[in-house]
């Protein structure tokens, strides 16, 4: 039994009609492809059917929706836009609906036809309700933080084959890079993500990879599509003599190498001659570090000083230059202070000079003095060698030596 007039809601609709208008936007909206454009609509229920908001699998709930059309009115993507109602809407009521429109690609002018939809039942336009057309201009793609197409044309240097007189010798390669894609390359970003650099992979002569991140060189400025820049890439030759290839590409940091978008890198041959470099432009840095005398775990009072003696052997191919004080390009024995679990407390805890220059294969004994921590506990001293101003040997794969410290 039923008393009074039957109640119609969007699960059992009778008249579906809406008035839709923009709340505060201009009639033409702009933005970049594949980004979201916030929109606000005022929507009035002009029918006799209550619109239900709750989404259920069988449908019968109402949402704001929209289709993408070209400038001639042809449909490109139906149902491209969806936005939920803030509440159920009775006949005669008006609500504010907030939506996010995903702007289409490629860049062009589009028309977005905004309508209401009774899900799984009908679009309102199909039963005679008016729609709202919005003109949208997509004026380009995102930049290299969220790229659409990263593509470069790279002009090779005049000499397609590079030569280095010694392992580790400095090399300079001038290039011109053209932005042949549709995405602006950013020279700097706040967190480095999307920052574009010229990068190189070091390959063996047979094409197998030796060092994927052989070098990186930044851009002088942002590069828009169809623009170019002249760049000089500076890097050190490989640490060993031989024949190599350097594959040059561009990379958007933490996004990807351009080759993965179909961009073509260039390959340059590289010949590295035999010879003995020195530590100002080193080749292979490798050392053997041993105790010069028996050295059990060291036990000493907090805040005091201690000393150990180590033997260092030059097992690389680079002459180590000695200096009594810190001097760039010269080699020292250094130590990192670690806690009992091996976490670094002080990366540059001590320095000790070599007694003389050491050629490959030569060795020397070095006295290393260091201060003990001011708080009692278990610690470690990790001994390594370093080229002042350039690198620690451990970062190049050389073995280090650790001493257990019992600080009382």
Coordinates of C-alpha atoms in Angstrom, one line a residue:
X1 CA 0.0 0.0 0.0
X2 CA 1.2 3.5 -0.7
X3 CA -0.1 6.9 0.5
X4 CA 0.2 10.1 -1.4
X5 CA 2.3 10.7 -4.5
X6 CA 5.1 8.3 -5.3
X7 CA 8.6 9.6 -4.6
X8 CA 11.1 9.5 -7.4
X9 CA 14.8 9.4 -6.8
X10 CA 17.6 8.6 -9.3
X11 CA 17.3 4.9 -8.8
X12 CA 13.8 5.2 -10.3
X13 CA 13.9 8.6 -12.1
X14 CA 11.1 10.4 -13.8
X15 CA 12.3 13.8 -15.0
X16 CA 16.1 14.3 -15.0
X17 CA 17.0 17.9 -15.7
X18 CA 19.8 20.2 -14.5
X19 CA 21.0 23.8 -14.9
X20 CA 24.9 23.8 -14.8
X21 CA 27.1 26.9 -14.7
X22 CA 30.6 27.7 -13.8
X23 CA 30.9 29.2 -10.3
X24 CA 33.8 31.5 -10.8
X25 CA 36.0 30.7 -13.9
X26 CA 36.4 32.5 -17.1
X27 CA 34.8 31.0 -20.2
X28 CA 38.1 29.9 -21.6
X29 CA 40.5 27.9 -19.4
X30 CA 44.2 27.1 -20.1
X31 CA 46.7 24.7 -18.8
X32 CA 49.4 22.1 -19.6
X33 CA 48.6 18.7 -21.1
X34 CA 48.2 15.8 -18.6
X35 CA 47.7 18.1 -15.6
X36 CA 44.6 18.6 -13.5
X37 CA 42.6 21.8 -13.8
X38 CA 40.4 22.6 -10.8
X39 CA 36.8 23.6 -11.7
X40 CA 33.8 24.6 -9.6
X41 CA 30.2 24.3 -10.8
X42 CA 26.8 25.5 -9.5
X43 CA 24.3 22.8 -10.3
X44 CA 20.5 23.1 -9.8
X45 CA 18.1 20.2 -9.9
X46 CA 15.5 21.3 -12.4
X47 CA 13.6 18.0 -12.5
X48 CA 11.2 16.2 -10.2
X49 CA 13.6 13.5 -9.1
X50 CA 15.9 13.5 -6.1
X51 CA 19.6 12.9 -7.0
X52 CA 21.3 10.4 -4.8
X53 CA 24.9 10.8 -4.0
X54 CA 26.0 7.4 -2.5
X55 CA 27.8 5.2 -5.0
X56 CA 26.5 1.7 -5.1
X57 CA 27.4 -1.2 -7.5
X58 CA 24.0 -1.3 -9.2
X59 CA 24.1 2.4 -10.1
X60 CA 21.3 4.9 -9.8
X61 CA 23.4 7.7 -8.2
X62 CA 24.2 11.0 -9.9
X63 CA 27.5 12.6 -10.7
X64 CA 28.7 15.5 -12.7
X65 CA 30.5 14.3 -15.8
X66 CA 31.8 15.5 -19.1
X67 CA 33.0 14.7 -22.6
X68 CA 36.0 16.0 -24.5
X69 CA 35.2 17.4 -28.0
X70 CA 37.4 19.0 -30.7
X71 CA 36.7 22.5 -32.0
X72 CA 34.3 21.1 -34.6
X73 CA 32.2 19.4 -32.0
X74 CA 33.4 15.8 -32.6
X75 CA 33.6 13.6 -29.6
X76 CA 37.2 12.6 -28.7
X77 CA 36.6 11.0 -25.3
X78 CA 33.2 10.3 -23.7
X79 CA 32.9 10.3 -19.9
X80 CA 36.3 12.0 -19.5
X81 CA 35.2 14.0 -16.4
X82 CA 33.6 12.7 -13.2
X83 CA 32.9 14.6 -9.9
X84 CA 30.8 13.6 -6.9
X85 CA 27.9 15.6 -5.5
X86 CA 28.4 17.0 -2.0
X87 CA 25.1 15.5 -0.8
X88 CA 21.7 14.3 -2.1
X89 CA 20.0 17.0 -4.1
X90 CA 16.2 17.4 -4.0
X91 CA 14.2 19.0 -6.8
X92 CA 14.8 22.8 -6.8
X93 CA 18.0 22.6 -4.7
X94 CA 21.3 24.0 -5.9
X95 CA 24.8 22.7 -4.9
X96 CA 28.4 23.6 -5.5
X97 CA 30.3 20.7 -7.2
X98 CA 34.2 20.8 -7.2
X99 CA 35.8 18.9 -10.0
X100 CA 39.3 18.2 -11.4
X101 CA 39.6 18.1 -15.2
X102 CA 42.5 16.1 -16.6
X103 CA 43.7 18.2 -19.6
X104 CA 44.0 16.2 -22.7
X105 CA 47.0 15.8 -25.1
X106 CA 48.3 16.9 -27.5
X107 CA 48.3 20.7 -27.0
X108 CA 45.3 22.2 -28.9
X109 CA 42.0 23.9 -28.2
X110 CA 39.2 21.7 -27.0
X111 CA 35.6 21.8 -25.9
X112 CA 34.5 20.1 -22.7
X113 CA 30.8 19.3 -22.6
X114 CA 29.6 19.2 -19.0
X115 CA 26.5 17.2 -18.1
X116 CA 25.0 15.2 -15.3
X117 CA 24.8 11.4 -15.4
X118 CA 22.5 9.0 -13.6
X119 CA 25.1 6.2 -13.4
X120 CA 24.1 3.0 -15.4
X121 CA 20.8 4.7 -16.3
X122 CA 21.3 7.8 -18.5
X123 CA 23.2 11.0 -19.2
X124 CA 20.8 13.9 -18.6
X125 CA 21.4 15.2 -22.2
X126 CA 19.9 12.0 -23.5
X127 CA 16.5 13.0 -21.9
X128 CA 16.6 16.6 -23.0
X129 CA 18.5 18.4 -20.2
X130 CA 20.8 21.2 -21.4
X131 CA 24.6 20.9 -21.1
X132 CA 27.4 23.4 -20.5
X133 CA 30.3 23.7 -23.0
X134 CA 33.6 25.1 -21.8
X135 CA 36.4 26.1 -24.1
X136 CA 39.8 24.7 -22.9
X137 CA 43.2 25.6 -24.3
X138 CA 46.0 23.1 -23.7
X139 CA 49.1 25.3 -24.3
X140 CA 51.9 22.8 -23.9
X141 CA 53.3 19.9 -22.1
X142 CA 54.8 19.6 -18.6
X143 CA 58.5 20.2 -18.0
X144 CA 61.1 17.6 -17.3
X145 CA 59.8 16.9 -13.8
X146 CA 56.7 15.2 -15.4
X147 CA 57.7 14.9 -19.1
X148 CA 55.6 13.9 -22.0
X149 CA 58.4 13.4 -24.6
X150 CA 62.1 13.8 -23.9
X151 CA 64.1 13.9 -27.1
X152 CA 67.4 15.4 -28.0
X153 CA 69.5 15.8 -31.2
X154 CA 73.2 15.8 -30.2
X155 CA 75.8 17.3 -32.5
X156 CA 79.0 15.3 -32.0
X157 CA 82.4 17.0 -31.6
X158 CA 84.6 17.5 -34.6
X159 CA 86.8 14.5 -33.4
X160 CA 84.6 11.4 -33.1
X161 CA 87.5 9.6 -31.4
X162 CA 88.9 10.8 -28.0
X163 CA 92.4 10.1 -26.8
X164 CA 93.9 10.3 -23.3
X165 CA 97.6 10.4 -22.8
X166 CA 97.4 8.7 -19.4
X167 CA 94.7 6.8 -17.4
X168 CA 92.6 9.3 -15.5
X169 CA 93.7 12.2 -17.7
X170 CA 91.1 15.1 -17.9
X171 CA 89.0 15.2 -21.1
X172 CA 86.9 18.0 -22.6
X173 CA 84.1 17.2 -25.1
X174 CA 82.2 20.2 -26.7
X175 CA 78.7 19.4 -27.8
X176 CA 75.6 21.1 -29.1
X177 CA 72.3 19.7 -27.8
X178 CA 68.9 20.5 -29.4
X179 CA 65.6 20.0 -27.7
X180 CA 63.7 17.9 -30.3
X181 CA 60.9 17.0 -28.0
X182 CA 57.9 18.8 -26.6
X183 CA 59.0 19.2 -23.0
X184 CA 61.0 22.0 -21.5
X185 CA 64.3 20.8 -20.0
X186 CA 64.9 22.3 -16.5
X187 CA 68.5 23.1 -15.6
X188 CA 67.7 23.2 -11.9
X189 CA 65.0 22.0 -9.6
X190 CA 64.5 22.3 -5.9
X191 CA 65.1 18.6 -5.1
X192 CA 67.0 17.7 -8.3
X193 CA 64.1 15.6 -9.6
X194 CA 63.6 16.3 -13.3
X195 CA 66.9 18.3 -13.6
X196 CA 68.3 17.6 -17.0
X197 CA 72.0 16.8 -17.5
X198 CA 74.2 15.5 -20.3
X199 CA 75.4 12.1 -19.2
X200 CA 77.7 9.4 -20.4
X201 CA 78.0 5.6 -20.1
X202 CA 81.4 4.0 -20.3
X203 CA 81.4 0.9 -22.5
X204 CA 84.1 -1.6 -23.4
X205 CA 85.1 -1.8 -27.0
X206 CA 82.6 -4.7 -27.5
X207 CA 79.7 -2.5 -26.2
X208 CA 79.3 -4.1 -22.8
X209 CA 78.8 -1.6 -19.9
X210 CA 81.6 -0.7 -17.5
X211 CA 80.2 2.4 -15.8
X212 CA 76.6 3.4 -16.5
X213 CA 77.0 6.8 -14.7
X214 CA 80.5 7.6 -16.1
X215 CA 79.9 11.4 -16.0
X216 CA 77.2 14.1 -15.8
X217 CA 77.3 17.7 -16.9
X218 CA 74.6 20.3 -16.1
X219 CA 72.8 22.5 -18.6
X220 CA 73.6 26.3 -18.6
X221 CA 69.9 27.2 -18.5
X222 CA 66.4 25.9 -19.1
X223 CA 66.0 24.6 -22.7
X224 CA 62.6 25.0 -24.3
X225 CA 61.5 22.8 -27.3
X226 CA 63.3 23.8 -30.5
X227 CA 66.0 25.6 -28.6
X228 CA 69.7 24.4 -28.3
X229 CA 72.6 24.9 -26.0
X230 CA 76.4 24.5 -26.3
X231 CA 77.9 22.4 -23.5
X232 CA 81.4 21.3 -22.7
X233 CA 81.5 18.0 -20.9
X234 CA 84.6 17.6 -18.6
X235 CA 85.4 14.2 -17.1
X236 CA 88.4 12.0 -16.3
X237 CA 89.5 9.2 -18.6
X238 CA 89.0 5.6 -17.4
X239 CA 91.5 4.5 -14.7
X240 CA 93.2 1.9 -16.9
X241 CA 94.7 2.0 -20.4
X242 CA 92.7 0.4 -23.2
X243 CA 90.1 1.0 -25.9
X244 CA 86.6 2.2 -24.8
X245 CA 83.4 3.8 -26.1
X246 CA 81.6 6.7 -24.4
X247 CA 77.8 6.7 -25.1
X248 CA 76.5 10.3 -24.6
X249 CA 72.8 10.8 -23.8
X250 CA 70.7 13.2 -21.7
X251 CA 69.0 12.3 -18.4
X252 CA 66.2 13.8 -16.3
X253 CA 67.4 13.1 -12.8
X254 CA 65.2 10.6 -11.0
X255 CA 62.9 10.4 -14.1
X256 CA 64.9 8.6 -16.8
X257 CA 67.4 8.6 -19.6
X258 CA 66.2 10.2 -22.9
X259 CA 67.0 7.0 -24.7
X260 CA 64.0 5.4 -23.0
X261 CA 61.7 7.9 -24.8
X262 CA 63.3 6.8 -28.2
X263 CA 65.9 9.6 -28.3
X264 CA 69.2 8.6 -30.0
X265 CA 72.4 8.9 -28.1
X266 CA 75.8 9.2 -29.8
X267 CA 78.9 7.0 -29.3
X268 CA 82.5 8.3 -29.3
X269 CA 85.6 6.0 -29.4
X270 CA 88.1 6.5 -26.6
X271 CA 91.8 5.4 -26.5
X272 CA 93.6 5.6 -23.2
X273 CA 97.4 5.2 -23.5
X274 CA 99.7 3.4 -21.1
X275 CA 101.5 5.4 -18.4
X276 CA 101.7 6.2 -14.8
X277 CA 99.5 9.1 -13.7
X278 CA 100.0 10.9 -10.4
X279 CA 97.3 11.6 -7.7
X280 CA 96.5 15.1 -9.1
X281 CA 94.7 13.3 -12.0
X282 CA 94.7 9.7 -10.8
X283 CA 94.0 6.5 -12.6
X284 CA 93.2 3.4 -10.5
X285 CA 93.5 4.1 -6.7
X286 CA 94.0 1.0 -4.8
X287 CA 95.9 0.2 -1.5
X288 CA 96.7 -2.6 0.9
X289 CA 96.6 -1.4 4.5
X290 CA 98.0 -3.7 7.2
X291 CA 99.2 -3.3 10.8
X292 CA 102.9 -2.6 11.0
X293 CA 103.0 -4.2 14.4
X294 CA 100.5 -6.4 16.3
X295 CA 97.5 -4.2 17.2
X296 CA 94.8 -5.8 19.4
X297 CA 91.6 -3.9 20.1
X298 CA 92.7 -0.6 21.7
X299 CA 91.5 0.2 25.3
X300 CA 92.1 3.8 26.5
X301 CA 90.5 6.5 28.6
X302 CA 87.9 8.9 27.1
X303 CA 89.3 12.2 25.7
X304 CA 92.9 11.0 25.5
X305 CA 95.1 10.5 22.4
X306 CA 96.3 7.2 20.8
X307 CA 98.5 6.2 17.9
X308 CA 98.9 3.2 15.6
X309 CA 101.4 2.2 12.9
X310 CA 100.2 0.9 9.6
X311 CA 101.9 -0.4 6.4
X312 CA 100.4 0.9 3.2
X313 CA 101.1 -0.6 -0.2
X314 CA 100.3 1.1 -3.5
X315 CA 98.5 -1.6 -5.4
X316 CA 97.0 0.7 -8.1
X317 CA 98.6 2.3 -11.2
X318 CA 98.9 5.9 -9.9
X319 CA 101.9 7.6 -8.2
X320 CA 100.8 8.9 -4.8
X321 CA 102.2 12.4 -4.1
X322 CA 103.1 13.1 -0.5
X323 CA 102.8 16.4 1.3
X324 CA 103.3 17.3 5.0
X325 CA 100.0 19.3 5.3
X326 CA 96.7 19.1 3.5
X327 CA 97.3 19.7 -0.2
X328 CA 94.9 19.1 -3.0
X329 CA 95.8 16.1 -5.2
X330 CA 98.2 14.6 -2.6
X331 CA 97.6 11.4 -0.7
X332 CA 97.1 10.9 3.1
X333 CA 96.1 8.2 5.4
X334 CA 92.8 9.1 7.0
X335 CA 90.4 7.7 9.5
X336 CA 86.6 7.7 10.0
X337 CA 85.3 7.4 13.6
X338 CA 82.4 4.9 13.8
X339 CA 80.1 3.9 16.7
X340 CA 80.0 0.3 17.8
X341 CA 77.5 -0.6 15.1
X342 CA 79.5 0.9 12.3
X343 CA 77.6 4.2 11.8
X344 CA 79.8 7.1 10.9
X345 CA 80.3 9.7 13.7
X346 CA 83.1 11.7 12.2
X347 CA 84.1 11.1 8.5
X348 CA 87.3 13.1 8.8
X349 CA 88.5 12.1 12.2
X350 CA 92.3 12.0 11.5
X351 CA 94.9 12.6 8.9
X352 CA 98.5 11.4 8.6
X353 CA 100.9 12.3 5.7
X354 CA 103.0 9.8 3.8
X355 CA 106.7 9.9 4.4
X356 CA 107.4 10.2 0.7
X357 CA 105.9 9.8 -2.8
X358 CA 104.9 6.2 -3.5
X359 CA 105.0 4.7 -7.0
X360 CA 102.9 1.7 -7.9
X361 CA 104.1 -1.4 -6.0
X362 CA 106.0 0.7 -3.3
X363 CA 105.1 0.7 0.4
X364 CA 105.7 2.8 3.5
X365 CA 105.0 2.7 7.2
X366 CA 102.8 5.5 8.5
X367 CA 102.2 6.6 12.2
X368 CA 98.5 7.6 12.7
X369 CA 97.6 9.5 15.8
X370 CA 94.0 10.3 16.7
X371 CA 91.8 11.5 19.6
X372 CA 89.5 9.2 21.5
X373 CA 85.8 10.1 22.0
X374 CA 84.9 12.1 25.1
X375 CA 82.2 9.6 26.1
X376 CA 83.0 6.0 27.2
X377 CA 81.7 3.2 25.0
X378 CA 82.5 0.9 22.0
X379 CA 83.8 2.6 18.9
X380 CA 85.7 1.8 15.7
X381 CA 88.4 3.6 13.7
X382 CA 88.2 2.9 10.0
X383 CA 91.5 3.6 8.2
X384 CA 91.6 4.5 4.5
X385 CA 93.7 6.6 2.1
X386 CA 92.4 9.7 0.3
X387 CA 93.4 12.1 -2.4
X388 CA 92.9 15.5 -0.8
X389 CA 90.1 17.4 -2.5
X390 CA 89.1 14.5 -4.7
X391 CA 88.1 11.1 -3.2
X392 CA 88.6 8.5 -0.5
X393 CA 90.1 5.3 -1.9
X394 CA 87.3 3.2 -0.3
X395 CA 84.8 5.0 -2.6
X396 CA 86.8 3.6 -5.5
X397 CA 86.6 0.0 -4.2
X398 CA 89.8 -0.1 -2.2
X399 CA 89.8 -2.1 1.1
X400 CA 89.9 -0.3 4.4
X401 CA 91.1 -1.4 7.8
X402 CA 89.2 -1.2 11.1
X403 CA 90.4 -0.9 14.7
X404 CA 88.1 -1.7 17.6
X405 CA 88.1 1.0 20.3
X406 CA 87.1 0.3 24.0
X407 CA 86.8 3.8 25.5
X408 CA 86.7 3.8 29.3

